[in-house]
PDB file of C-alpha atoms in Angstrom:
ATOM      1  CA  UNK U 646     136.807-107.943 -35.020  1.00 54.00           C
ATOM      2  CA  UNK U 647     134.167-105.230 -34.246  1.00 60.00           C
ATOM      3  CA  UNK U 648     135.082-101.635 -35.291  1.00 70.00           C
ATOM      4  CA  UNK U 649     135.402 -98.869 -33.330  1.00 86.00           C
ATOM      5  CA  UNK U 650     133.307 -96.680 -33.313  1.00 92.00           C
ATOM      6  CA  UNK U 651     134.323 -93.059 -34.021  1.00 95.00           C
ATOM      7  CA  UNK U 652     132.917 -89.789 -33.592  1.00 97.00           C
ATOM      8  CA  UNK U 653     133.564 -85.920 -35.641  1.00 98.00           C
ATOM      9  CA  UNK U 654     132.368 -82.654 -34.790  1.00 98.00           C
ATOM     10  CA  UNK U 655     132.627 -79.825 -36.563  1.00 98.00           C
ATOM     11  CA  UNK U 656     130.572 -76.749 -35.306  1.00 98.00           C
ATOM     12  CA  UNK U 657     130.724 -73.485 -37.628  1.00 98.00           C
ATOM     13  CA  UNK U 658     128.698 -70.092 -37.122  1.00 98.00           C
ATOM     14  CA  UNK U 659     125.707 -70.144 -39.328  1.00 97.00           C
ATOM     15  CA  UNK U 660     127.061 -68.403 -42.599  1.00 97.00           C
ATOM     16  CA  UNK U 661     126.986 -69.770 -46.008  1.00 97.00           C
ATOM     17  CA  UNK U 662     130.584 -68.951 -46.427  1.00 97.00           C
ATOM     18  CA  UNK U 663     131.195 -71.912 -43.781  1.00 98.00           C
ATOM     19  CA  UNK U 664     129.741 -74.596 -46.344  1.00 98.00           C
ATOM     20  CA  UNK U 665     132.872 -74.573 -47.896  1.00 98.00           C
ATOM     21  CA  UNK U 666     134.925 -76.119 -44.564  1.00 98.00           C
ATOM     22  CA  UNK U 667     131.511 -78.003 -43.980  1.00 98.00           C
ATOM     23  CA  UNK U 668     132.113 -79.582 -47.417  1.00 98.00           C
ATOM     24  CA  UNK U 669     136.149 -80.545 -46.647  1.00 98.00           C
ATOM     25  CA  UNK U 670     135.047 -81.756 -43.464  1.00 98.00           C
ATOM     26  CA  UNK U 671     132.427 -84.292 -44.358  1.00 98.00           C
ATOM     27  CA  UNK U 672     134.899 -85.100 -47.576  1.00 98.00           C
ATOM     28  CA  UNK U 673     137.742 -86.334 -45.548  1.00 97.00           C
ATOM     29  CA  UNK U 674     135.210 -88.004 -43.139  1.00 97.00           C
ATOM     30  CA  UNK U 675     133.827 -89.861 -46.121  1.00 97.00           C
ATOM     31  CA  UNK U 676     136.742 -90.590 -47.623  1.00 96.00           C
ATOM     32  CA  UNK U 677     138.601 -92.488 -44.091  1.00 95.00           C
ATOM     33  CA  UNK U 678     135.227 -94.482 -44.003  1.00 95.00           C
ATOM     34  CA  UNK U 679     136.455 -96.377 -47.200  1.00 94.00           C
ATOM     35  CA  UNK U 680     133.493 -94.404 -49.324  1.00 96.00           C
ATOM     36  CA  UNK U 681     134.136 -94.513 -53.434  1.00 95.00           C
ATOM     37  CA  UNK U 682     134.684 -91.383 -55.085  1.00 95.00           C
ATOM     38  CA  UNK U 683     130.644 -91.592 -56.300  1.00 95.00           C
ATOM     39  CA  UNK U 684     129.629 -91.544 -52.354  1.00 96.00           C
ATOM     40  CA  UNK U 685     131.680 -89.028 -50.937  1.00 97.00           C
ATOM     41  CA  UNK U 686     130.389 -86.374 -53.676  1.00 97.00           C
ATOM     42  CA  UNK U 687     126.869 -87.712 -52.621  1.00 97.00           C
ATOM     43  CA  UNK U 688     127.253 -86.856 -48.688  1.00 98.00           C
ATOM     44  CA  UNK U 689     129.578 -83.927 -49.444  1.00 98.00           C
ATOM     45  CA  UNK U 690     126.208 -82.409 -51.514  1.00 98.00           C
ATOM     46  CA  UNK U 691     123.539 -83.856 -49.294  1.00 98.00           C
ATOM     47  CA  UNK U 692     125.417 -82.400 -46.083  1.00 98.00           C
ATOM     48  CA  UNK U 693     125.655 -78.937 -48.339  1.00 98.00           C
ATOM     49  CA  UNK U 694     122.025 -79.089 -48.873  1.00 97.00           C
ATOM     50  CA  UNK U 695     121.152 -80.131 -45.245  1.00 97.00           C
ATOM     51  CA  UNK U 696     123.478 -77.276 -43.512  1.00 97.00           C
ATOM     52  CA  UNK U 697     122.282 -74.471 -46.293  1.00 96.00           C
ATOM     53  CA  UNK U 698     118.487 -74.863 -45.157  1.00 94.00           C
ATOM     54  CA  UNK U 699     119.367 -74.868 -41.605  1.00 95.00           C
ATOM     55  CA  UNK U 700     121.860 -70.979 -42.404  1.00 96.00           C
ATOM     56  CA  UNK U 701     118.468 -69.705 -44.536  1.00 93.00           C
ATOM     57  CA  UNK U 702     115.565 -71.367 -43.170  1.00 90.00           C
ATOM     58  CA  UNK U 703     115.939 -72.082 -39.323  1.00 91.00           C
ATOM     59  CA  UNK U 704     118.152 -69.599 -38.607  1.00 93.00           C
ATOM     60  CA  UNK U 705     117.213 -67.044 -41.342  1.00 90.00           C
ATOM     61  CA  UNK U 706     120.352 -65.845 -42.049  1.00 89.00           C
ATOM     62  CA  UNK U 707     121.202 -65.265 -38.459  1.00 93.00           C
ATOM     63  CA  UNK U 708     124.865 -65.665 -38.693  1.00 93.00           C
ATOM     64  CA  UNK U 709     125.273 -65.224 -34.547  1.00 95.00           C
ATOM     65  CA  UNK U 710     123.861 -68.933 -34.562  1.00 96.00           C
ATOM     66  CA  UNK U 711     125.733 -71.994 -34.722  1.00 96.00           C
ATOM     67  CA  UNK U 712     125.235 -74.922 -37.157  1.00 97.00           C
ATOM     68  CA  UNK U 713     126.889 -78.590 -35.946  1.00 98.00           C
ATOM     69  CA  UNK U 714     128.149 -81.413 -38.051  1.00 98.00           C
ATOM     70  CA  UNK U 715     128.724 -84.984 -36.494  1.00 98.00           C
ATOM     71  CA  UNK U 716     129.615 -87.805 -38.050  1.00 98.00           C
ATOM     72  CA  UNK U 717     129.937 -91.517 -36.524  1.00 97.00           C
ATOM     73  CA  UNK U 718     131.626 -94.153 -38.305  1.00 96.00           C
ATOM     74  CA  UNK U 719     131.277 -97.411 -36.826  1.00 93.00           C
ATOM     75  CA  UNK U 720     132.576 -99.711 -40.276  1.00 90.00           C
ATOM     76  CA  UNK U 721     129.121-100.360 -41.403  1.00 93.00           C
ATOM     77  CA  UNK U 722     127.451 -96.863 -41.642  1.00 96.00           C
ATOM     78  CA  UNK U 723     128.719 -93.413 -41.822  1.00 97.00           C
ATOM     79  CA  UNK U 724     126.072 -91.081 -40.232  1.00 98.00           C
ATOM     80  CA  UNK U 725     125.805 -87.826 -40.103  1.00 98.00           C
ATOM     81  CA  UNK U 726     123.431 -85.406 -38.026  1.00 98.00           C
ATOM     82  CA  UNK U 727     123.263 -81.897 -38.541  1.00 98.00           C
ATOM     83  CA  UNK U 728     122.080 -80.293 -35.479  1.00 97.00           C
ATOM     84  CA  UNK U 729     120.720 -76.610 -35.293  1.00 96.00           C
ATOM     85  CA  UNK U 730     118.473 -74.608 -32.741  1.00 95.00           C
ATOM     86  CA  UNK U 731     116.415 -72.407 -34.912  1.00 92.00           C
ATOM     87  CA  UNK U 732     113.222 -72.759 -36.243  1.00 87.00           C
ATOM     88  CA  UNK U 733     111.751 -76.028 -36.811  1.00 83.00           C
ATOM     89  CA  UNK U 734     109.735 -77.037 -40.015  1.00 80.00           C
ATOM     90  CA  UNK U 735     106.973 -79.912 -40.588  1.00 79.00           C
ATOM     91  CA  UNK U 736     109.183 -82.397 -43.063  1.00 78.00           C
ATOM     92  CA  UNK U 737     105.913 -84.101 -44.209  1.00 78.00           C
ATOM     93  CA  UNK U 738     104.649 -80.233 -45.503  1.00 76.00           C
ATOM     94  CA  UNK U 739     107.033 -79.781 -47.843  1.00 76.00           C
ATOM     95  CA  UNK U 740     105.896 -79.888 -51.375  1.00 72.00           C
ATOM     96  CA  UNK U 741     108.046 -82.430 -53.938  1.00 74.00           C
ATOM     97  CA  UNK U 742     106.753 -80.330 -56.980  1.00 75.00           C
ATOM     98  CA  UNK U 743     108.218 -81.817 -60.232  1.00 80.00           C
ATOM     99  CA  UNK U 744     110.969 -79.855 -61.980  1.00 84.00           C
ATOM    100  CA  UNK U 745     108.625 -78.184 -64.208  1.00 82.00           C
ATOM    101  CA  UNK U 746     106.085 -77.240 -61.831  1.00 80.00           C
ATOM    102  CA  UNK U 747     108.489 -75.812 -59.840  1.00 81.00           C
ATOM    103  CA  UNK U 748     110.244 -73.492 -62.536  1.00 82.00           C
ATOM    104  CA  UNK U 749     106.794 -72.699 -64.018  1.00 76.00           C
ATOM    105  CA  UNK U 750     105.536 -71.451 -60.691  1.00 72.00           C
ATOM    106  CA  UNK U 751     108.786 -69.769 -60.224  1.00 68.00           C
ATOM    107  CA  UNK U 752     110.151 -71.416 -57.122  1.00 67.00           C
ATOM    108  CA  UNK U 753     113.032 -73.725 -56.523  1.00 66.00           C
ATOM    109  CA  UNK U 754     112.110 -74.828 -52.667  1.00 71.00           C
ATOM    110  CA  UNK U 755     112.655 -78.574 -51.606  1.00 81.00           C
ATOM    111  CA  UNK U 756     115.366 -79.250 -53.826  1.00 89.00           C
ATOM    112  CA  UNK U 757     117.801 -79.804 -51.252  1.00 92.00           C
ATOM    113  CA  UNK U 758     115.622 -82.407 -49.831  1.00 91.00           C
ATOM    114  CA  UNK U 759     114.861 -84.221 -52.577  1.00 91.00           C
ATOM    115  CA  UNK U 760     118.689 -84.578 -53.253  1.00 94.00           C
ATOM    116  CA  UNK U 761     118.929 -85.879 -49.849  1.00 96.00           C
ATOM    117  CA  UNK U 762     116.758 -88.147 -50.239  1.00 94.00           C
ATOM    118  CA  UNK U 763     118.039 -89.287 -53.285  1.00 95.00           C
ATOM    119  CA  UNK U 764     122.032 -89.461 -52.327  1.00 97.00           C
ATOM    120  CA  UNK U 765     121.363 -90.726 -48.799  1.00 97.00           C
ATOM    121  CA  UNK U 766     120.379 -94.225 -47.714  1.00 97.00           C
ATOM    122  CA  UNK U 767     118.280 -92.925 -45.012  1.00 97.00           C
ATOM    123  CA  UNK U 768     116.962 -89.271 -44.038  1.00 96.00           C
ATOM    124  CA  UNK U 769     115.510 -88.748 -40.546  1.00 96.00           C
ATOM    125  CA  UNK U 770     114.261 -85.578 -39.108  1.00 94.00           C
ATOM    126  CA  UNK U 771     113.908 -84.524 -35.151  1.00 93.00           C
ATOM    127  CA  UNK U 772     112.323 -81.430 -33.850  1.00 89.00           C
ATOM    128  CA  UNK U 773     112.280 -80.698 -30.507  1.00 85.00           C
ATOM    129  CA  UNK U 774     110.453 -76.954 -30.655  1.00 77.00           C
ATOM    130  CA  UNK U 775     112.294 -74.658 -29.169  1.00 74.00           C
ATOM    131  CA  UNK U 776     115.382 -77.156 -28.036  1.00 87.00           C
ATOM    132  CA  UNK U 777     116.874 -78.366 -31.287  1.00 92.00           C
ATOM    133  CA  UNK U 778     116.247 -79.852 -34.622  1.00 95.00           C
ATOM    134  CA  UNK U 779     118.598 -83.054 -35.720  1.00 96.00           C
ATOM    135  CA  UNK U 780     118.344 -84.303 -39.518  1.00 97.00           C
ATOM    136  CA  UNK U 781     120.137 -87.661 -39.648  1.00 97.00           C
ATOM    137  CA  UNK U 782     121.547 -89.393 -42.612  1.00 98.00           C
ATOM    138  CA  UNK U 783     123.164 -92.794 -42.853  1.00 98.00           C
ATOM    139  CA  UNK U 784     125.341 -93.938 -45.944  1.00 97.00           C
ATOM    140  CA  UNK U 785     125.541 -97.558 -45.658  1.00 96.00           C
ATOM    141  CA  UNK U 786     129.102 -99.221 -46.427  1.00 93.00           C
ATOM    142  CA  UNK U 787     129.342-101.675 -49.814  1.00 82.00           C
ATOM    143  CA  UNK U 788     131.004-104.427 -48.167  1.00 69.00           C
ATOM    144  CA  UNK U 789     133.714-105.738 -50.687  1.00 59.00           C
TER     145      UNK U 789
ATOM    146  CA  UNK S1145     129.742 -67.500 -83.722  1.00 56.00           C
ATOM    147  CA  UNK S1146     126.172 -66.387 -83.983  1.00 63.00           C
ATOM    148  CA  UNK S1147     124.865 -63.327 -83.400  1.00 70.00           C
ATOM    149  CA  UNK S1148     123.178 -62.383 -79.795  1.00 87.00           C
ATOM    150  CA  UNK S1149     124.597 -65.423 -78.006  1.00 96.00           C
ATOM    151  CA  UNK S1150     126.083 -64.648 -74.592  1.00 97.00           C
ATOM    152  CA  UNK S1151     128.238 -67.225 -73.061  1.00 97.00           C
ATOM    153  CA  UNK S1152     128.645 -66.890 -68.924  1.00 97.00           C
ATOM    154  CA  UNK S1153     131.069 -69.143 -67.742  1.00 97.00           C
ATOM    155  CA  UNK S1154     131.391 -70.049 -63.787  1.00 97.00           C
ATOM    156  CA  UNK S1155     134.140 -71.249 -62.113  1.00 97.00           C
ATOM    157  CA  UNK S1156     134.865 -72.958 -59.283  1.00 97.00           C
ATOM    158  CA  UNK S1157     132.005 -73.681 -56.867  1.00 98.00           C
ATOM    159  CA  UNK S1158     128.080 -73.074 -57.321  1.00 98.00           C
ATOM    160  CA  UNK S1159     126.484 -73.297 -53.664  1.00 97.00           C
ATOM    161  CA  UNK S1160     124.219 -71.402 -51.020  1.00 96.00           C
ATOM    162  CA  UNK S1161     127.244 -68.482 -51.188  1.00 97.00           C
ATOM    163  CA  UNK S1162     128.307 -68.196 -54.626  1.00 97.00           C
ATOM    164  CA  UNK S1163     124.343 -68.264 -56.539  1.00 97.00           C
ATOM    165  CA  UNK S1164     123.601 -64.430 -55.809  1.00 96.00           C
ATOM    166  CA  UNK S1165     126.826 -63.410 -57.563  1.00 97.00           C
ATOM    167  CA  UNK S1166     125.903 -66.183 -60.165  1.00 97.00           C
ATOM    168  CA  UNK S1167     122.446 -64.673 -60.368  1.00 96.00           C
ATOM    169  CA  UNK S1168     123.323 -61.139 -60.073  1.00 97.00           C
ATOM    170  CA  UNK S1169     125.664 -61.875 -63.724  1.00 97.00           C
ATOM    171  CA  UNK S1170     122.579 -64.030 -65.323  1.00 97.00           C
ATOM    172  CA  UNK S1171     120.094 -61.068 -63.942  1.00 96.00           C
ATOM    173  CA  UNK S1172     122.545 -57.982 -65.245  1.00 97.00           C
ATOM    174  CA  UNK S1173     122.863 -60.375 -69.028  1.00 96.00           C
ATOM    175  CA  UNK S1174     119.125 -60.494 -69.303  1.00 96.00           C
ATOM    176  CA  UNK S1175     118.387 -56.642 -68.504  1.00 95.00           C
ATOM    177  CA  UNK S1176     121.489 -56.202 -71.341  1.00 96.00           C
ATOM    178  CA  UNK S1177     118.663 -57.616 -73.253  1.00 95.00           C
ATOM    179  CA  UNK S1178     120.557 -60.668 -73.624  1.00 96.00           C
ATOM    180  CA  UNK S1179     117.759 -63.452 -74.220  1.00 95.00           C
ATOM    181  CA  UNK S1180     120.381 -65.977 -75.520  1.00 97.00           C
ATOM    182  CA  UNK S1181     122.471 -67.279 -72.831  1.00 97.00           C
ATOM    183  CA  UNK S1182     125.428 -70.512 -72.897  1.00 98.00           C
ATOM    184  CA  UNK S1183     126.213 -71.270 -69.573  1.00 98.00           C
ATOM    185  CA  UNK S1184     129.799 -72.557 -69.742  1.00 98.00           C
ATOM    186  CA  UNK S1185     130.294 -74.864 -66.536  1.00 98.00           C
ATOM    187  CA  UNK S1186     133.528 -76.440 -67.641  1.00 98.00           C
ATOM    188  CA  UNK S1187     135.311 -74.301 -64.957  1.00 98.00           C
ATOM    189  CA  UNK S1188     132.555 -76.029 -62.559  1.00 98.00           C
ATOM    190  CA  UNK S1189     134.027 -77.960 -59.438  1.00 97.00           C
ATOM    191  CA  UNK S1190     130.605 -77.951 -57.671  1.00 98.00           C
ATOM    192  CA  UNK S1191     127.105 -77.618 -57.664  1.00 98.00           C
ATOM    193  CA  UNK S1192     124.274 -77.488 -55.143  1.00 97.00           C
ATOM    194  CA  UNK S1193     120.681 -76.597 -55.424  1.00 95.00           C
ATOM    195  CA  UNK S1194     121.130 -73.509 -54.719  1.00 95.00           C
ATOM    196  CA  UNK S1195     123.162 -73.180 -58.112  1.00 96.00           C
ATOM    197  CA  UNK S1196     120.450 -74.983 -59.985  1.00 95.00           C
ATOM    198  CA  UNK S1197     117.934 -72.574 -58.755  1.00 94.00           C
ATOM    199  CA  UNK S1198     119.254 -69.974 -60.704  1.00 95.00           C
ATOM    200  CA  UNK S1199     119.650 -71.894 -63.592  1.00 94.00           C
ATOM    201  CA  UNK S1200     115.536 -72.728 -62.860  1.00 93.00           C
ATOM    202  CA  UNK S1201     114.440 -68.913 -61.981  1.00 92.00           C
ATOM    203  CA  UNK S1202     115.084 -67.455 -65.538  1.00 94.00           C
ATOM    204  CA  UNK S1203     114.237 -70.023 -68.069  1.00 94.00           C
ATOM    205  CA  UNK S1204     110.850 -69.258 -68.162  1.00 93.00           C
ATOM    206  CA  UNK S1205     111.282 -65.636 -68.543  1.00 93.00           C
ATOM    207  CA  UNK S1206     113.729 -66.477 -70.957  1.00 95.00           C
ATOM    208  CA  UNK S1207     111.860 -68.606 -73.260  1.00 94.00           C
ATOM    209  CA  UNK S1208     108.714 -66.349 -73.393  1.00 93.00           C
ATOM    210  CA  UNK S1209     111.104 -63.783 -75.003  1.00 92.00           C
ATOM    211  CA  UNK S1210     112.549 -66.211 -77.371  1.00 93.00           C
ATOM    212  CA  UNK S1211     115.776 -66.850 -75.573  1.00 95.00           C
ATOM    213  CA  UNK S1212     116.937 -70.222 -73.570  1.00 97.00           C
ATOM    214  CA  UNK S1213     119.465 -71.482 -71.238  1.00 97.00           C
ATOM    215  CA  UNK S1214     121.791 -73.698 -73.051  1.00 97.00           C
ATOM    216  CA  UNK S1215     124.326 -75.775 -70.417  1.00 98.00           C
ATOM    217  CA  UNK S1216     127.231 -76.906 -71.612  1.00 98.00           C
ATOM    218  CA  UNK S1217     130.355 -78.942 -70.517  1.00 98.00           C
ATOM    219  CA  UNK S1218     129.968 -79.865 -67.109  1.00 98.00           C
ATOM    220  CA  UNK S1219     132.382 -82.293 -65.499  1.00 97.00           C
ATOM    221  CA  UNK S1220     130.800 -85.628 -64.573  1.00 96.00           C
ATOM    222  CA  UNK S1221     130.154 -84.881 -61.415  1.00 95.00           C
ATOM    223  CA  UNK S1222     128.163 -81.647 -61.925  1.00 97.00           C
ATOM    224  CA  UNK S1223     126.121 -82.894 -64.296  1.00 97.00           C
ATOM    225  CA  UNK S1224     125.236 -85.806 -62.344  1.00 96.00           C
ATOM    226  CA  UNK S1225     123.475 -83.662 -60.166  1.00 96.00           C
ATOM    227  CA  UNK S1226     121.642 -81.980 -63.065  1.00 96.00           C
ATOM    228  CA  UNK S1227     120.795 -85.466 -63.742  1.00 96.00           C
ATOM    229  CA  UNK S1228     119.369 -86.536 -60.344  1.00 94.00           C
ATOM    230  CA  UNK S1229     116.620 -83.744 -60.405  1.00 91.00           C
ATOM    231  CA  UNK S1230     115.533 -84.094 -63.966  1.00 93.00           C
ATOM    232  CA  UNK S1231     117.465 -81.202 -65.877  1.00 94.00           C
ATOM    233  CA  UNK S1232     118.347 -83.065 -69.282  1.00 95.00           C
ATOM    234  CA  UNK S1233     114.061 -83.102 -69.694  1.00 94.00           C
ATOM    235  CA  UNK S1234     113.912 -79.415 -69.291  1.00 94.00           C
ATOM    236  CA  UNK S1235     117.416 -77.986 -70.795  1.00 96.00           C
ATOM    237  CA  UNK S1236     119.214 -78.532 -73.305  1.00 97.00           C
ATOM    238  CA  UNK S1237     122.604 -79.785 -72.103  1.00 97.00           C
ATOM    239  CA  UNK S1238     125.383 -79.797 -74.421  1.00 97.00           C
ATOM    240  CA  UNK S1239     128.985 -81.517 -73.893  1.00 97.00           C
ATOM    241  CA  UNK S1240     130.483 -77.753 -75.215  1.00 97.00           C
ATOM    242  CA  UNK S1241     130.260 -74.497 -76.405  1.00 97.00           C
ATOM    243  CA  UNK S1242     130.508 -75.363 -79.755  1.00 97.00           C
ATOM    244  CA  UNK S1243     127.650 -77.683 -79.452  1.00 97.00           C
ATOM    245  CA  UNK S1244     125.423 -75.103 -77.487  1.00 97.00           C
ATOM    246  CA  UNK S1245     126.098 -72.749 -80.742  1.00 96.00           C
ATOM    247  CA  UNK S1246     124.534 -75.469 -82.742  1.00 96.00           C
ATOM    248  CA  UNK S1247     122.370 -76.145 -80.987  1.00 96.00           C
ATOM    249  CA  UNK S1248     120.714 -72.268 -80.909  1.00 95.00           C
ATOM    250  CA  UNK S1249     120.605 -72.569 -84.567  1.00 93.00           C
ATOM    251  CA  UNK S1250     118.812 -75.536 -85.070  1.00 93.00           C
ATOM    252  CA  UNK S1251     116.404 -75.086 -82.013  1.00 89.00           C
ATOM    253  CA  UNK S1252     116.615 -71.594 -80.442  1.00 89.00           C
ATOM    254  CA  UNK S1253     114.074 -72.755 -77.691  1.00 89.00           C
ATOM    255  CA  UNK S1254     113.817 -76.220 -76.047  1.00 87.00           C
ATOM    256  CA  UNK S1255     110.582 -78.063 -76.873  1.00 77.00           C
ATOM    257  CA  UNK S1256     109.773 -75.018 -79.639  1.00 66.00           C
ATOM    258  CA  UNK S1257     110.906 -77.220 -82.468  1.00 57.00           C
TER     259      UNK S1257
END
């Protein structure tokens, strides 16, 4: 029998403080999609990650700006999209320094998205300038 | 315990909100002249990069004065993420306090033995 497909939004203003609900919400979310323990503290980081570089780097800090979760379960995938309006950024231009490159040159930038990258099993950006950017990530279901 | 160690111990969760306070107590330890820090993450529930990157923004300063950042007793789940971007090559992580303590006095610095 196909699954239904099923669809949660959470939209929060842009403040760090929010990651906290951000974190619940994709938790429980992960955790009615039949996720192990492992996975949902993989998508409740890599959503962390996603939504704090939206609140400091496309927004800036601006807290009168609104960041939005969605997630779609459909019994094979959970996805999730985090959708903001602020500034866009060039995915491809983001230096993966190693560890020790990056402390030795004193910066700690593309972290998040390596973590992403690494707890997600796919990572998709979309910039519209000036409309809206959408990073999508899809955790694939283990069939037992 | 040995003289000049400093043990900061976090609790709770270590994201985008909570590293400047985090930072602030590593910063205000270092200007103590503190050079010797533990960082106690039993109390941890959580960590994101932004937590790390304090962890990353004073180990070289450290180190050039002789001091380190020594991690110790993170639940599996935090320290799988210290795991995932390469930490264990670059710190010295420790399952507790009492092994951080050791470990100062047999290698004060990580790689200076």
């Amino acid at each position: 029998m196909p699954s239904l497909e099923r669809t949660f939004i959470l939209q929060v203003p842009s403040s760090t403080e929010n990651l906290v609900m951000i974190r619940d919400f994709v938790t429980s979310i992960a955790e009615q999609a039949g996720l192990t323990p492992g996975e949902v503290a993989d998508m409740e980081l890599a959503v962390d990650e996603a939504c704090a570089n939206v609140m400091e780097h496309a927004y800036g800090r601006d807290m009168t700006k609104e960041v939005s979760v969605r997630a779609t379960l459909d019994g094979d995938t959970v996805e999730i999209d985090v959708i903001d309006t602020g500034q866009g950024f060039d995915p491809t231009a983001v230096e993966q320094l190693e560890l020790d490159k990056l402390i030795s040159s004193r910066r700690s930038g593309g972290l998040g998205m390596r973590l992403m990258k690494k707890l997600m099993d796919e990572v998709h950006y979309e910039m519209i300038p000036g409309k809206k950017n959408e990073l999508r990530m899809i955790k694939r279901l283990r069939k037992k | 315990m040995q003289d000049g160690l400093t043990i900061l111990s976090p609790a709770g969760f270590l994201d985008a909100h909570t590293a400047p306070e985090f930072e602030t107590a590593v910063e205000q330890e270092i200007e103590a002249g503190h050079r010797k820090l533990i960082v106690d993450c039993q109390g941890l529930t959580y960590i994101s990069s932004a937590g790390l990157g304090v962890f990353m923004s004073f180990l070289e300063e450290l180190r050039e004065s002789g001091g380190d950042i020594k991690i110790c007793g993170p639940s599996p789940k935090v320290l799988q993420v210290f795991e995932i971007l390469g930490f264990p090559a670059i710190f010295d992580m420790l399952p507790d306090v009492a092994a951080a303590v050791k470990r100062y006095a047999e290698c004060p610095v990580k790689g200076g033995e």
